[in-house]
Amino acid sequence: SQIPHKSRKFRTILDLSFTLKNGDQTIAPAVNSTTEPTAPEEALGQMGSALPRLIVAMARCPDDATIYFTKFDIQDGFWRMINELGKEYNFAFVMPTRDDEPLQIVVPTSLQMGWVESPPFFCGASETARDVADEYAEAPLGTLPEHPLEGGTKLAEEELQAMLDEKPSDPQARLKYLIEVYVDDFIAAAQATSPEELKHIARALLHAIHDVFPEGVFSDDDQPVSVKKIKKGEAQWSVLKEVLGWLFDGKNKSIQLPAEKVEKILEAIKAMLRSRSGTPFKAFQELMGKLYHASLGVPAGKGFMTPLNRQLAAAPKKVWFR
């Protein structure tokens, strides 16, 4: 299957919900329908709490405190999870070829994006990495070894100078931080007062990720952390950082949706209000997903969703707005 993707035209995934049939007769049932759940469900349960925990942690900080953010993305995460020996044949598939090309059968040795159990298995690994990072972060400041990618986390000169200009911190004060993970996105927030503190948290997180997701899997220079995104500045510590679809401001202790996301939501709402033929239910579902996400930034925002939730529960073919 070709799935639309934000950074490229599409992403290819293995459709493991496909049932092989000959007319009405089932030849082979879908892999997903015959899968017995064995992955840790608790890992997925933590996923939905990452963003609220970050918001609450920021809200509880003193007004005069400054919070800095960094984030890392695991590259090709599912492919770093190796199948149990002998189970890889459940994911075997025929490579699409032209008529004049030989038949090719692929037997993947790693988890596939189309498998229903891949997300919880992967989240179990990423949550483990987060726990390891927490343990490393508790080590005394300056005791963690250097990491080859930590250079991409340094503060910009302007923010570094602003940090140094603030009043000196109590050297006995405990470093306050929070490390979260959402599937393959690792986020760290730190109420830091020195570059050394930020370096310490970055090292803790990077070493933990490498402990659980080793480097050199696909090639000698392969990295589990997306180096491309580090070079784009996404891992750089900053007071302002887009995290899980929200712009976090560690100085003013606020969050806001990026302007382009707000514009897309408004365009969708206006189009539905103008429509004389109604809105297809699938388009309405997509809008509801965006509105649920946006409601996190509105006090008691979920309460405004009640009329829309009724429509969602009714699941009509079309939704009408008046």
PDB file of C-alpha atoms in Angstrom:
ATOM      1  CA  SER A   1       0.000   0.000   0.000  1.00  0.00           C
ATOM      2  CA  GLN A   2       1.114   3.554  -0.727  1.00  0.00           C
ATOM      3  CA  ILE A   3       0.320   5.828   2.225  1.00  0.00           C
ATOM      4  CA  PRO A   4       0.592   9.658   1.923  1.00  0.00           C
ATOM      5  CA  HIS A   5       3.489  11.002   3.988  1.00  0.00           C
ATOM      6  CA  LYS A   6       4.305  14.505   5.223  1.00  0.00           C
ATOM      7  CA  SER A   7       7.984  14.484   4.211  1.00  0.00           C
ATOM      8  CA  ARG A   8       7.614  12.662   0.858  1.00  0.00           C
ATOM      9  CA  LYS A   9       4.868  11.764  -1.609  1.00  0.00           C
ATOM     10  CA  PHE A  10       4.105   8.411  -0.037  1.00  0.00           C
ATOM     11  CA  ARG A  11       5.375   5.653   2.232  1.00  0.00           C
ATOM     12  CA  THR A  12       5.150   2.000   1.200  1.00  0.00           C
ATOM     13  CA  ILE A  13       3.799  -0.391   3.831  1.00  0.00           C
ATOM     14  CA  LEU A  14       2.909  -4.074   3.771  1.00  0.00           C
ATOM     15  CA  ASP A  15      -0.881  -4.525   3.823  1.00  0.00           C
ATOM     16  CA  LEU A  16      -1.276  -7.282   6.394  1.00  0.00           C
ATOM     17  CA  SER A  17      -5.030  -6.736   6.606  1.00  0.00           C
ATOM     18  CA  PHE A  18      -5.429  -8.179   3.101  1.00  0.00           C
ATOM     19  CA  THR A  19      -7.323 -11.474   2.793  1.00  0.00           C
ATOM     20  CA  LEU A  20      -6.469 -13.671  -0.189  1.00  0.00           C
ATOM     21  CA  LYS A  21      -9.682 -14.893  -1.842  1.00  0.00           C
ATOM     22  CA  ASN A  22     -10.808 -16.839  -4.885  1.00  0.00           C
ATOM     23  CA  GLY A  23     -14.283 -15.497  -5.470  1.00  0.00           C
ATOM     24  CA  ASP A  24     -16.070 -15.890  -2.146  1.00  0.00           C
ATOM     25  CA  GLN A  25     -13.686 -18.565  -0.920  1.00  0.00           C
ATOM     26  CA  THR A  26     -10.911 -17.494   1.491  1.00  0.00           C
ATOM     27  CA  ILE A  27      -7.570 -18.952   0.427  1.00  0.00           C
ATOM     28  CA  ALA A  28      -5.491 -17.332   3.172  1.00  0.00           C
ATOM     29  CA  PRO A  29      -6.806 -15.143   6.016  1.00  0.00           C
ATOM     30  CA  ALA A  30      -5.176 -11.797   6.776  1.00  0.00           C
ATOM     31  CA  VAL A  31      -2.132 -11.857   9.050  1.00  0.00           C
ATOM     32  CA  ASN A  32      -3.652  -9.156  11.269  1.00  0.00           C
ATOM     33  CA  SER A  33      -6.916 -11.065  11.741  1.00  0.00           C
ATOM     34  CA  THR A  34      -5.059 -14.218  12.841  1.00  0.00           C
ATOM     35  CA  THR A  35      -2.597 -12.453  15.133  1.00  0.00           C
ATOM     36  CA  GLU A  36      -2.800 -13.277  18.833  1.00  0.00           C
ATOM     37  CA  PRO A  37      -1.956 -10.120  20.863  1.00  0.00           C
ATOM     38  CA  THR A  38       1.194 -10.629  22.924  1.00  0.00           C
ATOM     39  CA  ALA A  39       2.760  -7.146  22.882  1.00  0.00           C
ATOM     40  CA  PRO A  40       2.791  -5.073  26.098  1.00  0.00           C
ATOM     41  CA  GLU A  41      -0.379  -2.960  26.037  1.00  0.00           C
ATOM     42  CA  GLU A  42       0.928  -0.723  28.833  1.00  0.00           C
ATOM     43  CA  ALA A  43       3.422   0.902  26.463  1.00  0.00           C
ATOM     44  CA  LEU A  44       0.633   2.176  24.193  1.00  0.00           C
ATOM     45  CA  GLY A  45      -1.260   3.393  27.248  1.00  0.00           C
ATOM     46  CA  GLN A  46       1.651   5.676  28.145  1.00  0.00           C
ATOM     47  CA  MET A  47       1.720   7.170  24.658  1.00  0.00           C
ATOM     48  CA  GLY A  48      -1.438   9.243  25.056  1.00  0.00           C
ATOM     49  CA  SER A  49      -0.191  10.783  28.312  1.00  0.00           C
ATOM     50  CA  ALA A  50       3.101  12.184  26.992  1.00  0.00           C
ATOM     51  CA  LEU A  51       1.739  15.531  25.811  1.00  0.00           C
ATOM     52  CA  PRO A  52      -0.476  16.204  28.887  1.00  0.00           C
ATOM     53  CA  ARG A  53       2.462  15.369  31.188  1.00  0.00           C
ATOM     54  CA  LEU A  54       4.678  17.887  29.384  1.00  0.00           C
ATOM     55  CA  ILE A  55       1.991  20.559  29.695  1.00  0.00           C
ATOM     56  CA  VAL A  56       1.419  19.888  33.402  1.00  0.00           C
ATOM     57  CA  ALA A  57       5.160  19.853  34.139  1.00  0.00           C
ATOM     58  CA  MET A  58       5.595  23.242  32.468  1.00  0.00           C
ATOM     59  CA  ALA A  59       2.585  24.700  34.281  1.00  0.00           C
ATOM     60  CA  ARG A  60       4.029  23.664  37.658  1.00  0.00           C
ATOM     61  CA  CYS A  61       7.344  25.436  37.109  1.00  0.00           C
ATOM     62  CA  PRO A  62       8.001  28.766  38.898  1.00  0.00           C
ATOM     63  CA  ASP A  63       7.116  31.872  36.899  1.00  0.00           C
ATOM     64  CA  ASP A  64      10.740  33.030  36.793  1.00  0.00           C
ATOM     65  CA  ALA A  65      12.078  29.649  35.620  1.00  0.00           C
ATOM     66  CA  THR A  66      13.123  29.029  32.022  1.00  0.00           C
ATOM     67  CA  ILE A  67      12.434  25.662  30.399  1.00  0.00           C
ATOM     68  CA  TYR A  68      14.448  24.340  27.476  1.00  0.00           C
ATOM     69  CA  PHE A  69      13.348  21.628  25.056  1.00  0.00           C
ATOM     70  CA  THR A  70      15.079  19.142  22.786  1.00  0.00           C
ATOM     71  CA  LYS A  71      13.788  16.196  20.749  1.00  0.00           C
ATOM     72  CA  PHE A  72      15.123  13.222  18.818  1.00  0.00           C
ATOM     73  CA  ASP A  73      13.447  11.046  16.218  1.00  0.00           C
ATOM     74  CA  ILE A  74      14.184   7.323  15.754  1.00  0.00           C
ATOM     75  CA  GLN A  75      14.863   6.607  12.101  1.00  0.00           C
ATOM     76  CA  ASP A  76      13.177   3.537  10.566  1.00  0.00           C
ATOM     77  CA  GLY A  77      12.049   2.492  14.035  1.00  0.00           C
ATOM     78  CA  PHE A  78      10.037  -0.643  13.230  1.00  0.00           C
ATOM     79  CA  TRP A  79      12.850  -1.997  11.068  1.00  0.00           C
ATOM     80  CA  ARG A  80      15.127  -1.944  14.119  1.00  0.00           C
ATOM     81  CA  MET A  81      12.890  -4.492  15.855  1.00  0.00           C
ATOM     82  CA  ILE A  82      13.991  -8.003  14.869  1.00  0.00           C
ATOM     83  CA  ASN A  83      11.415 -10.774  14.425  1.00  0.00           C
ATOM     84  CA  GLU A  84      11.543 -13.939  16.469  1.00  0.00           C
ATOM     85  CA  LEU A  85      13.442 -16.591  14.539  1.00  0.00           C
ATOM     86  CA  GLY A  86      11.039 -18.566  12.351  1.00  0.00           C
ATOM     87  CA  LYS A  87       8.222 -16.016  12.609  1.00  0.00           C
ATOM     88  CA  GLU A  88       9.498 -13.811   9.778  1.00  0.00           C
ATOM     89  CA  TYR A  89       7.648 -15.940   7.195  1.00  0.00           C
ATOM     90  CA  ASN A  90       4.376 -14.406   8.414  1.00  0.00           C
ATOM     91  CA  PHE A  91       5.535 -11.209   6.697  1.00  0.00           C
ATOM     92  CA  ALA A  92       6.793 -12.757   3.433  1.00  0.00           C
ATOM     93  CA  PHE A  93       5.576 -10.965   0.316  1.00  0.00           C
ATOM     94  CA  VAL A  94       6.065 -10.934  -3.451  1.00  0.00           C
ATOM     95  CA  MET A  95       8.010  -7.948  -4.701  1.00  0.00           C
ATOM     96  CA  PRO A  96       6.116  -6.053  -7.457  1.00  0.00           C
ATOM     97  CA  THR A  97       7.926  -6.600 -10.752  1.00  0.00           C
ATOM     98  CA  ARG A  98       7.383  -6.144 -14.468  1.00  0.00           C
ATOM     99  CA  ASP A  99       6.295  -9.077 -16.638  1.00  0.00           C
ATOM    100  CA  ASP A 100       9.815  -9.553 -17.986  1.00  0.00           C
ATOM    101  CA  GLU A 101      11.422  -9.658 -14.541  1.00  0.00           C
ATOM    102  CA  PRO A 102      11.921 -12.770 -12.369  1.00  0.00           C
ATOM    103  CA  LEU A 103       9.654 -13.421  -9.409  1.00  0.00           C
ATOM    104  CA  GLN A 104      11.127 -12.180  -6.129  1.00  0.00           C
ATOM    105  CA  ILE A 105       9.913 -13.240  -2.679  1.00  0.00           C
ATOM    106  CA  VAL A 106      10.991 -11.100   0.273  1.00  0.00           C
ATOM    107  CA  VAL A 107      11.178 -12.497   3.814  1.00  0.00           C
ATOM    108  CA  PRO A 108      11.615  -9.510   6.187  1.00  0.00           C
ATOM    109  CA  THR A 109      13.554 -10.062   9.390  1.00  0.00           C
ATOM    110  CA  SER A 110      12.137  -6.945  11.092  1.00  0.00           C
ATOM    111  CA  LEU A 111       8.717  -5.687  12.169  1.00  0.00           C
ATOM    112  CA  GLN A 112       6.475  -4.321   9.415  1.00  0.00           C
ATOM    113  CA  MET A 113       4.475  -1.104   9.560  1.00  0.00           C
ATOM    114  CA  GLY A 114       1.312  -2.872   8.446  1.00  0.00           C
ATOM    115  CA  TRP A 115       1.270  -5.380  11.306  1.00  0.00           C
ATOM    116  CA  VAL A 116      -1.258  -4.704  14.049  1.00  0.00           C
ATOM    117  CA  GLU A 117       1.228  -5.654  16.813  1.00  0.00           C
ATOM    118  CA  SER A 118       4.151  -3.552  15.549  1.00  0.00           C
ATOM    119  CA  PRO A 119       3.191  -0.320  17.388  1.00  0.00           C
ATOM    120  CA  PRO A 120       2.886  -1.860  20.874  1.00  0.00           C
ATOM    121  CA  PHE A 121       6.076  -3.920  20.439  1.00  0.00           C
ATOM    122  CA  PHE A 122       8.000  -0.862  19.259  1.00  0.00           C
ATOM    123  CA  CYS A 123       6.543   1.348  22.006  1.00  0.00           C
ATOM    124  CA  GLY A 124       7.663  -1.231  24.550  1.00  0.00           C
ATOM    125  CA  ALA A 125      11.230  -0.726  23.308  1.00  0.00           C
ATOM    126  CA  SER A 126      11.032   3.070  23.134  1.00  0.00           C
ATOM    127  CA  GLU A 127       9.505   3.266  26.637  1.00  0.00           C
ATOM    128  CA  THR A 128      12.403   1.115  27.865  1.00  0.00           C
ATOM    129  CA  ALA A 129      14.846   3.602  26.322  1.00  0.00           C
ATOM    130  CA  ARG A 130      13.028   6.416  28.097  1.00  0.00           C
ATOM    131  CA  ASP A 131      13.355   4.593  31.429  1.00  0.00           C
ATOM    132  CA  VAL A 132      17.073   4.066  30.823  1.00  0.00           C
ATOM    133  CA  ALA A 133      17.477   7.779  29.998  1.00  0.00           C
ATOM    134  CA  ASP A 134      15.783   8.672  33.283  1.00  0.00           C
ATOM    135  CA  GLU A 135      18.260   6.492  35.151  1.00  0.00           C
ATOM    136  CA  TYR A 136      21.248   8.015  33.337  1.00  0.00           C
ATOM    137  CA  ALA A 137      19.975  11.533  34.010  1.00  0.00           C
ATOM    138  CA  GLU A 138      20.094  10.857  37.753  1.00  0.00           C
ATOM    139  CA  ALA A 139      23.875  10.400  37.555  1.00  0.00           C
ATOM    140  CA  PRO A 140      25.984  13.245  38.986  1.00  0.00           C
ATOM    141  CA  LEU A 141      26.447  16.180  36.628  1.00  0.00           C
ATOM    142  CA  GLY A 142      29.478  15.756  34.381  1.00  0.00           C
ATOM    143  CA  THR A 143      29.884  12.005  34.899  1.00  0.00           C
ATOM    144  CA  LEU A 144      28.234  10.814  31.677  1.00  0.00           C
ATOM    145  CA  PRO A 145      30.593  10.143  28.746  1.00  0.00           C
ATOM    146  CA  GLU A 146      30.523  12.291  25.633  1.00  0.00           C
ATOM    147  CA  HIS A 147      28.255  11.311  22.772  1.00  0.00           C
ATOM    148  CA  PRO A 148      29.190  11.911  19.114  1.00  0.00           C
ATOM    149  CA  LEU A 149      25.816  13.536  18.353  1.00  0.00           C
ATOM    150  CA  GLU A 150      25.616  15.890  21.344  1.00  0.00           C
ATOM    151  CA  GLY A 151      27.042  18.785  19.328  1.00  0.00           C
ATOM    152  CA  GLY A 152      23.697  19.114  17.563  1.00  0.00           C
ATOM    153  CA  THR A 153      21.963  19.912  20.857  1.00  0.00           C
ATOM    154  CA  LYS A 154      23.933  23.039  21.809  1.00  0.00           C
ATOM    155  CA  LEU A 155      22.032  26.233  22.502  1.00  0.00           C
ATOM    156  CA  ALA A 156      22.048  28.967  19.879  1.00  0.00           C
ATOM    157  CA  GLU A 157      24.418  31.800  20.800  1.00  0.00           C
ATOM    158  CA  GLU A 158      21.574  34.200  21.576  1.00  0.00           C
ATOM    159  CA  GLU A 159      19.859  31.772  23.953  1.00  0.00           C
ATOM    160  CA  LEU A 160      23.176  30.786  25.528  1.00  0.00           C
ATOM    161  CA  GLN A 161      23.963  34.423  26.296  1.00  0.00           C
ATOM    162  CA  ALA A 162      20.486  34.935  27.752  1.00  0.00           C
ATOM    163  CA  MET A 163      21.030  31.929  30.036  1.00  0.00           C
ATOM    164  CA  LEU A 164      24.427  33.208  31.189  1.00  0.00           C
ATOM    165  CA  ASP A 165      22.976  36.667  31.869  1.00  0.00           C
ATOM    166  CA  GLU A 166      20.425  35.292  34.313  1.00  0.00           C
ATOM    167  CA  LYS A 167      21.150  35.176  38.048  1.00  0.00           C
ATOM    168  CA  PRO A 168      23.531  32.367  39.082  1.00  0.00           C
ATOM    169  CA  SER A 169      21.833  29.169  40.159  1.00  0.00           C
ATOM    170  CA  ASP A 170      22.223  27.411  43.465  1.00  0.00           C
ATOM    171  CA  PRO A 171      24.899  24.740  42.833  1.00  0.00           C
ATOM    172  CA  GLN A 172      23.132  22.490  45.356  1.00  0.00           C
ATOM    173  CA  ALA A 173      19.767  22.759  43.618  1.00  0.00           C
ATOM    174  CA  ARG A 174      18.521  19.562  41.966  1.00  0.00           C
ATOM    175  CA  LEU A 175      18.258  19.611  38.178  1.00  0.00           C
ATOM    176  CA  LYS A 176      14.598  19.413  37.220  1.00  0.00           C
ATOM    177  CA  TYR A 177      13.794  17.667  33.957  1.00  0.00           C
ATOM    178  CA  LEU A 178      11.221  15.497  32.206  1.00  0.00           C
ATOM    179  CA  ILE A 179      11.908  12.900  29.514  1.00  0.00           C
ATOM    180  CA  GLU A 180       8.994  11.626  27.432  1.00  0.00           C
ATOM    181  CA  VAL A 181       8.542   9.482  24.342  1.00  0.00           C
ATOM    182  CA  TYR A 182       5.699   9.314  21.849  1.00  0.00           C
ATOM    183  CA  VAL A 183       6.211   6.216  19.672  1.00  0.00           C
ATOM    184  CA  ASP A 184       9.527   7.188  18.013  1.00  0.00           C
ATOM    185  CA  ASP A 185       9.742  10.822  19.181  1.00  0.00           C
ATOM    186  CA  PHE A 186      11.875  11.405  22.282  1.00  0.00           C
ATOM    187  CA  ILE A 187      11.376  14.733  24.048  1.00  0.00           C
ATOM    188  CA  ALA A 188      13.276  16.244  26.959  1.00  0.00           C
ATOM    189  CA  ALA A 189      12.333  19.365  28.913  1.00  0.00           C
ATOM    190  CA  ALA A 190      14.743  20.830  31.463  1.00  0.00           C
ATOM    191  CA  GLN A 191      14.475  23.689  33.930  1.00  0.00           C
ATOM    192  CA  ALA A 192      18.179  24.338  33.449  1.00  0.00           C
ATOM    193  CA  THR A 193      20.393  27.256  34.417  1.00  0.00           C
ATOM    194  CA  SER A 194      23.661  26.190  32.772  1.00  0.00           C
ATOM    195  CA  PRO A 195      24.822  24.644  29.484  1.00  0.00           C
ATOM    196  CA  GLU A 196      26.344  21.771  31.472  1.00  0.00           C
ATOM    197  CA  GLU A 197      22.908  20.740  32.726  1.00  0.00           C
ATOM    198  CA  LEU A 198      21.488  20.663  29.207  1.00  0.00           C
ATOM    199  CA  LYS A 199      24.479  18.681  27.959  1.00  0.00           C
ATOM    200  CA  HIS A 200      23.959  16.175  30.784  1.00  0.00           C
ATOM    201  CA  ILE A 201      20.312  15.512  29.837  1.00  0.00           C
ATOM    202  CA  ALA A 202      21.173  15.291  26.121  1.00  0.00           C
ATOM    203  CA  ARG A 203      23.885  12.726  26.855  1.00  0.00           C
ATOM    204  CA  ALA A 204      21.544  10.704  29.056  1.00  0.00           C
ATOM    205  CA  LEU A 205      18.933  10.539  26.315  1.00  0.00           C
ATOM    206  CA  LEU A 206      21.317   9.837  23.442  1.00  0.00           C
ATOM    207  CA  HIS A 207      23.170   7.076  25.277  1.00  0.00           C
ATOM    208  CA  ALA A 208      19.865   5.479  26.339  1.00  0.00           C
ATOM    209  CA  ILE A 209      18.564   5.478  22.761  1.00  0.00           C
ATOM    210  CA  HIS A 210      21.787   3.861  21.523  1.00  0.00           C
ATOM    211  CA  ASP A 211      21.659   1.253  24.277  1.00  0.00           C
ATOM    212  CA  VAL A 212      18.225   0.049  23.167  1.00  0.00           C
ATOM    213  CA  PHE A 213      18.531   0.805  19.441  1.00  0.00           C
ATOM    214  CA  PRO A 214      22.163   0.042  18.496  1.00  0.00           C
ATOM    215  CA  GLU A 215      23.961   1.897  15.717  1.00  0.00           C
ATOM    216  CA  GLY A 216      25.418   0.171  12.667  1.00  0.00           C
ATOM    217  CA  VAL A 217      22.369  -2.021  11.989  1.00  0.00           C
ATOM    218  CA  PHE A 218      21.951  -1.227   8.294  1.00  0.00           C
ATOM    219  CA  SER A 219      25.466   0.044   7.544  1.00  0.00           C
ATOM    220  CA  ASP A 220      28.687   0.974   9.344  1.00  0.00           C
ATOM    221  CA  ASP A 221      27.626   4.606   9.673  1.00  0.00           C
ATOM    222  CA  ASP A 222      23.964   3.877  10.445  1.00  0.00           C
ATOM    223  CA  GLN A 223      22.459   5.823  13.345  1.00  0.00           C
ATOM    224  CA  PRO A 224      19.143   5.044  15.075  1.00  0.00           C
ATOM    225  CA  VAL A 225      18.655   8.762  15.707  1.00  0.00           C
ATOM    226  CA  SER A 226      17.751  10.785  12.620  1.00  0.00           C
ATOM    227  CA  VAL A 227      20.951  12.701  11.858  1.00  0.00           C
ATOM    228  CA  LYS A 228      19.126  14.579   9.094  1.00  0.00           C
ATOM    229  CA  LYS A 229      16.739  16.095  11.624  1.00  0.00           C
ATOM    230  CA  ILE A 230      19.590  16.900  14.015  1.00  0.00           C
ATOM    231  CA  LYS A 231      21.311  18.825  11.210  1.00  0.00           C
ATOM    232  CA  LYS A 232      18.045  20.711  10.616  1.00  0.00           C
ATOM    233  CA  GLY A 233      18.235  21.927  14.222  1.00  0.00           C
ATOM    234  CA  GLU A 234      15.388  19.878  15.677  1.00  0.00           C
ATOM    235  CA  ALA A 235      17.571  18.526  18.503  1.00  0.00           C
ATOM    236  CA  GLN A 236      18.997  21.910  19.453  1.00  0.00           C
ATOM    237  CA  TRP A 237      18.018  22.947  22.971  1.00  0.00           C
ATOM    238  CA  SER A 238      15.680  25.919  22.785  1.00  0.00           C
ATOM    239  CA  VAL A 239      13.089  27.808  24.791  1.00  0.00           C
ATOM    240  CA  LEU A 240      10.802  27.639  21.751  1.00  0.00           C
ATOM    241  CA  LYS A 241      10.237  24.192  20.271  1.00  0.00           C
ATOM    242  CA  GLU A 242       7.541  22.437  18.264  1.00  0.00           C
ATOM    243  CA  VAL A 243       6.705  19.322  20.262  1.00  0.00           C
ATOM    244  CA  LEU A 244       4.071  16.774  19.226  1.00  0.00           C
ATOM    245  CA  GLY A 245       2.290  19.287  17.023  1.00  0.00           C
ATOM    246  CA  TRP A 246       2.384  22.192  19.523  1.00  0.00           C
ATOM    247  CA  LEU A 247       4.692  25.195  19.875  1.00  0.00           C
ATOM    248  CA  PHE A 248       6.025  25.156  23.440  1.00  0.00           C
ATOM    249  CA  ASP A 249       7.299  28.415  24.948  1.00  0.00           C
ATOM    250  CA  GLY A 250       9.467  27.677  27.984  1.00  0.00           C
ATOM    251  CA  LYS A 251       9.788  31.345  28.917  1.00  0.00           C
ATOM    252  CA  ASN A 252       6.120  32.310  28.960  1.00  0.00           C
ATOM    253  CA  LYS A 253       4.942  28.776  29.930  1.00  0.00           C
ATOM    254  CA  SER A 254       2.495  28.594  27.043  1.00  0.00           C
ATOM    255  CA  ILE A 255       1.582  26.379  24.102  1.00  0.00           C
ATOM    256  CA  GLN A 256      -0.021  27.241  20.784  1.00  0.00           C
ATOM    257  CA  LEU A 257      -0.851  25.486  17.553  1.00  0.00           C
ATOM    258  CA  PRO A 258       1.396  26.372  14.614  1.00  0.00           C
ATOM    259  CA  ALA A 259      -0.281  28.859  12.285  1.00  0.00           C
ATOM    260  CA  GLU A 260      -0.408  26.399   9.367  1.00  0.00           C
ATOM    261  CA  LYS A 261      -2.298  23.840  11.488  1.00  0.00           C
ATOM    262  CA  VAL A 262      -4.815  26.467  12.598  1.00  0.00           C
ATOM    263  CA  GLU A 263      -5.318  27.555   8.999  1.00  0.00           C
ATOM    264  CA  LYS A 264      -5.977  23.985   7.830  1.00  0.00           C
ATOM    265  CA  ILE A 265      -8.557  23.431  10.577  1.00  0.00           C
ATOM    266  CA  LEU A 266     -10.332  26.690   9.762  1.00  0.00           C
ATOM    267  CA  GLU A 267     -10.341  25.908   6.040  1.00  0.00           C
ATOM    268  CA  ALA A 268     -11.884  22.491   6.703  1.00  0.00           C
ATOM    269  CA  ILE A 269     -14.581  23.961   8.976  1.00  0.00           C
ATOM    270  CA  LYS A 270     -15.452  26.721   6.493  1.00  0.00           C
ATOM    271  CA  ALA A 271     -15.671  24.221   3.621  1.00  0.00           C
ATOM    272  CA  MET A 272     -18.057  22.048   5.635  1.00  0.00           C
ATOM    273  CA  LEU A 273     -20.215  25.025   6.589  1.00  0.00           C
ATOM    274  CA  ARG A 274     -20.456  26.137   2.945  1.00  0.00           C
ATOM    275  CA  SER A 275     -21.179  22.675   1.571  1.00  0.00           C
ATOM    276  CA  ARG A 276     -24.729  22.137   0.270  1.00  0.00           C
ATOM    277  CA  SER A 277     -24.229  18.430  -0.301  1.00  0.00           C
ATOM    278  CA  GLY A 278     -23.003  17.546   3.193  1.00  0.00           C
ATOM    279  CA  THR A 279     -19.626  16.352   4.400  1.00  0.00           C
ATOM    280  CA  PRO A 280     -18.543  12.720   3.901  1.00  0.00           C
ATOM    281  CA  PHE A 281     -18.186  10.974   7.249  1.00  0.00           C
ATOM    282  CA  LYS A 282     -14.522  10.138   6.618  1.00  0.00           C
ATOM    283  CA  ALA A 283     -13.689  13.835   6.154  1.00  0.00           C
ATOM    284  CA  PHE A 284     -15.619  14.596   9.348  1.00  0.00           C
ATOM    285  CA  GLN A 285     -13.589  11.941  11.216  1.00  0.00           C
ATOM    286  CA  GLU A 286     -10.363  13.553  10.013  1.00  0.00           C
ATOM    287  CA  LEU A 287     -11.516  16.951  11.246  1.00  0.00           C
ATOM    288  CA  MET A 288     -12.505  15.487  14.616  1.00  0.00           C
ATOM    289  CA  GLY A 289      -8.999  14.089  15.058  1.00  0.00           C
ATOM    290  CA  LYS A 290      -7.551  17.561  14.521  1.00  0.00           C
ATOM    291  CA  LEU A 291     -10.113  19.159  16.835  1.00  0.00           C
ATOM    292  CA  TYR A 292      -9.398  16.642  19.619  1.00  0.00           C
ATOM    293  CA  HIS A 293      -5.726  17.546  19.338  1.00  0.00           C
ATOM    294  CA  ALA A 294      -6.510  21.279  19.366  1.00  0.00           C
ATOM    295  CA  SER A 295      -8.857  20.969  22.354  1.00  0.00           C
ATOM    296  CA  LEU A 296      -5.860  20.217  24.609  1.00  0.00           C
ATOM    297  CA  GLY A 297      -4.951  23.905  24.404  1.00  0.00           C
ATOM    298  CA  VAL A 298      -8.405  25.151  25.414  1.00  0.00           C
ATOM    299  CA  PRO A 299      -9.542  25.073  29.061  1.00  0.00           C
ATOM    300  CA  ALA A 300     -12.462  22.637  29.254  1.00  0.00           C
ATOM    301  CA  GLY A 301     -12.073  22.298  25.477  1.00  0.00           C
ATOM    302  CA  LYS A 302     -13.410  18.755  25.374  1.00  0.00           C
ATOM    303  CA  GLY A 303     -16.755  20.013  26.674  1.00  0.00           C
ATOM    304  CA  PHE A 304     -17.316  21.911  23.434  1.00  0.00           C
ATOM    305  CA  MET A 305     -16.993  18.664  21.503  1.00  0.00           C
ATOM    306  CA  THR A 306     -20.230  17.093  22.795  1.00  0.00           C
ATOM    307  CA  PRO A 307     -22.480  17.882  19.767  1.00  0.00           C
ATOM    308  CA  LEU A 308     -19.746  16.721  17.410  1.00  0.00           C
ATOM    309  CA  ASN A 309     -19.221  13.538  19.430  1.00  0.00           C
ATOM    310  CA  ARG A 310     -22.903  12.704  18.961  1.00  0.00           C
ATOM    311  CA  GLN A 311     -22.459  12.881  15.211  1.00  0.00           C
ATOM    312  CA  LEU A 312     -19.329  10.760  15.452  1.00  0.00           C
ATOM    313  CA  ALA A 313     -21.183   8.089  17.423  1.00  0.00           C
ATOM    314  CA  ALA A 314     -24.085   8.082  14.923  1.00  0.00           C
ATOM    315  CA  ALA A 315     -21.630   7.502  12.030  1.00  0.00           C
ATOM    316  CA  PRO A 316     -23.898   8.807   9.232  1.00  0.00           C
ATOM    317  CA  LYS A 317     -22.772   8.620   5.617  1.00  0.00           C
ATOM    318  CA  LYS A 318     -22.762  12.398   5.532  1.00  0.00           C
ATOM    319  CA  VAL A 319     -22.655  15.135   8.190  1.00  0.00           C
ATOM    320  CA  TRP A 320     -24.573  18.387   7.788  1.00  0.00           C
ATOM    321  CA  PHE A 321     -23.604  21.647   9.455  1.00  0.00           C
ATOM    322  CA  ARG A 322     -26.184  24.344  10.035  1.00  0.00           C
TER     323      ARG A 322
END
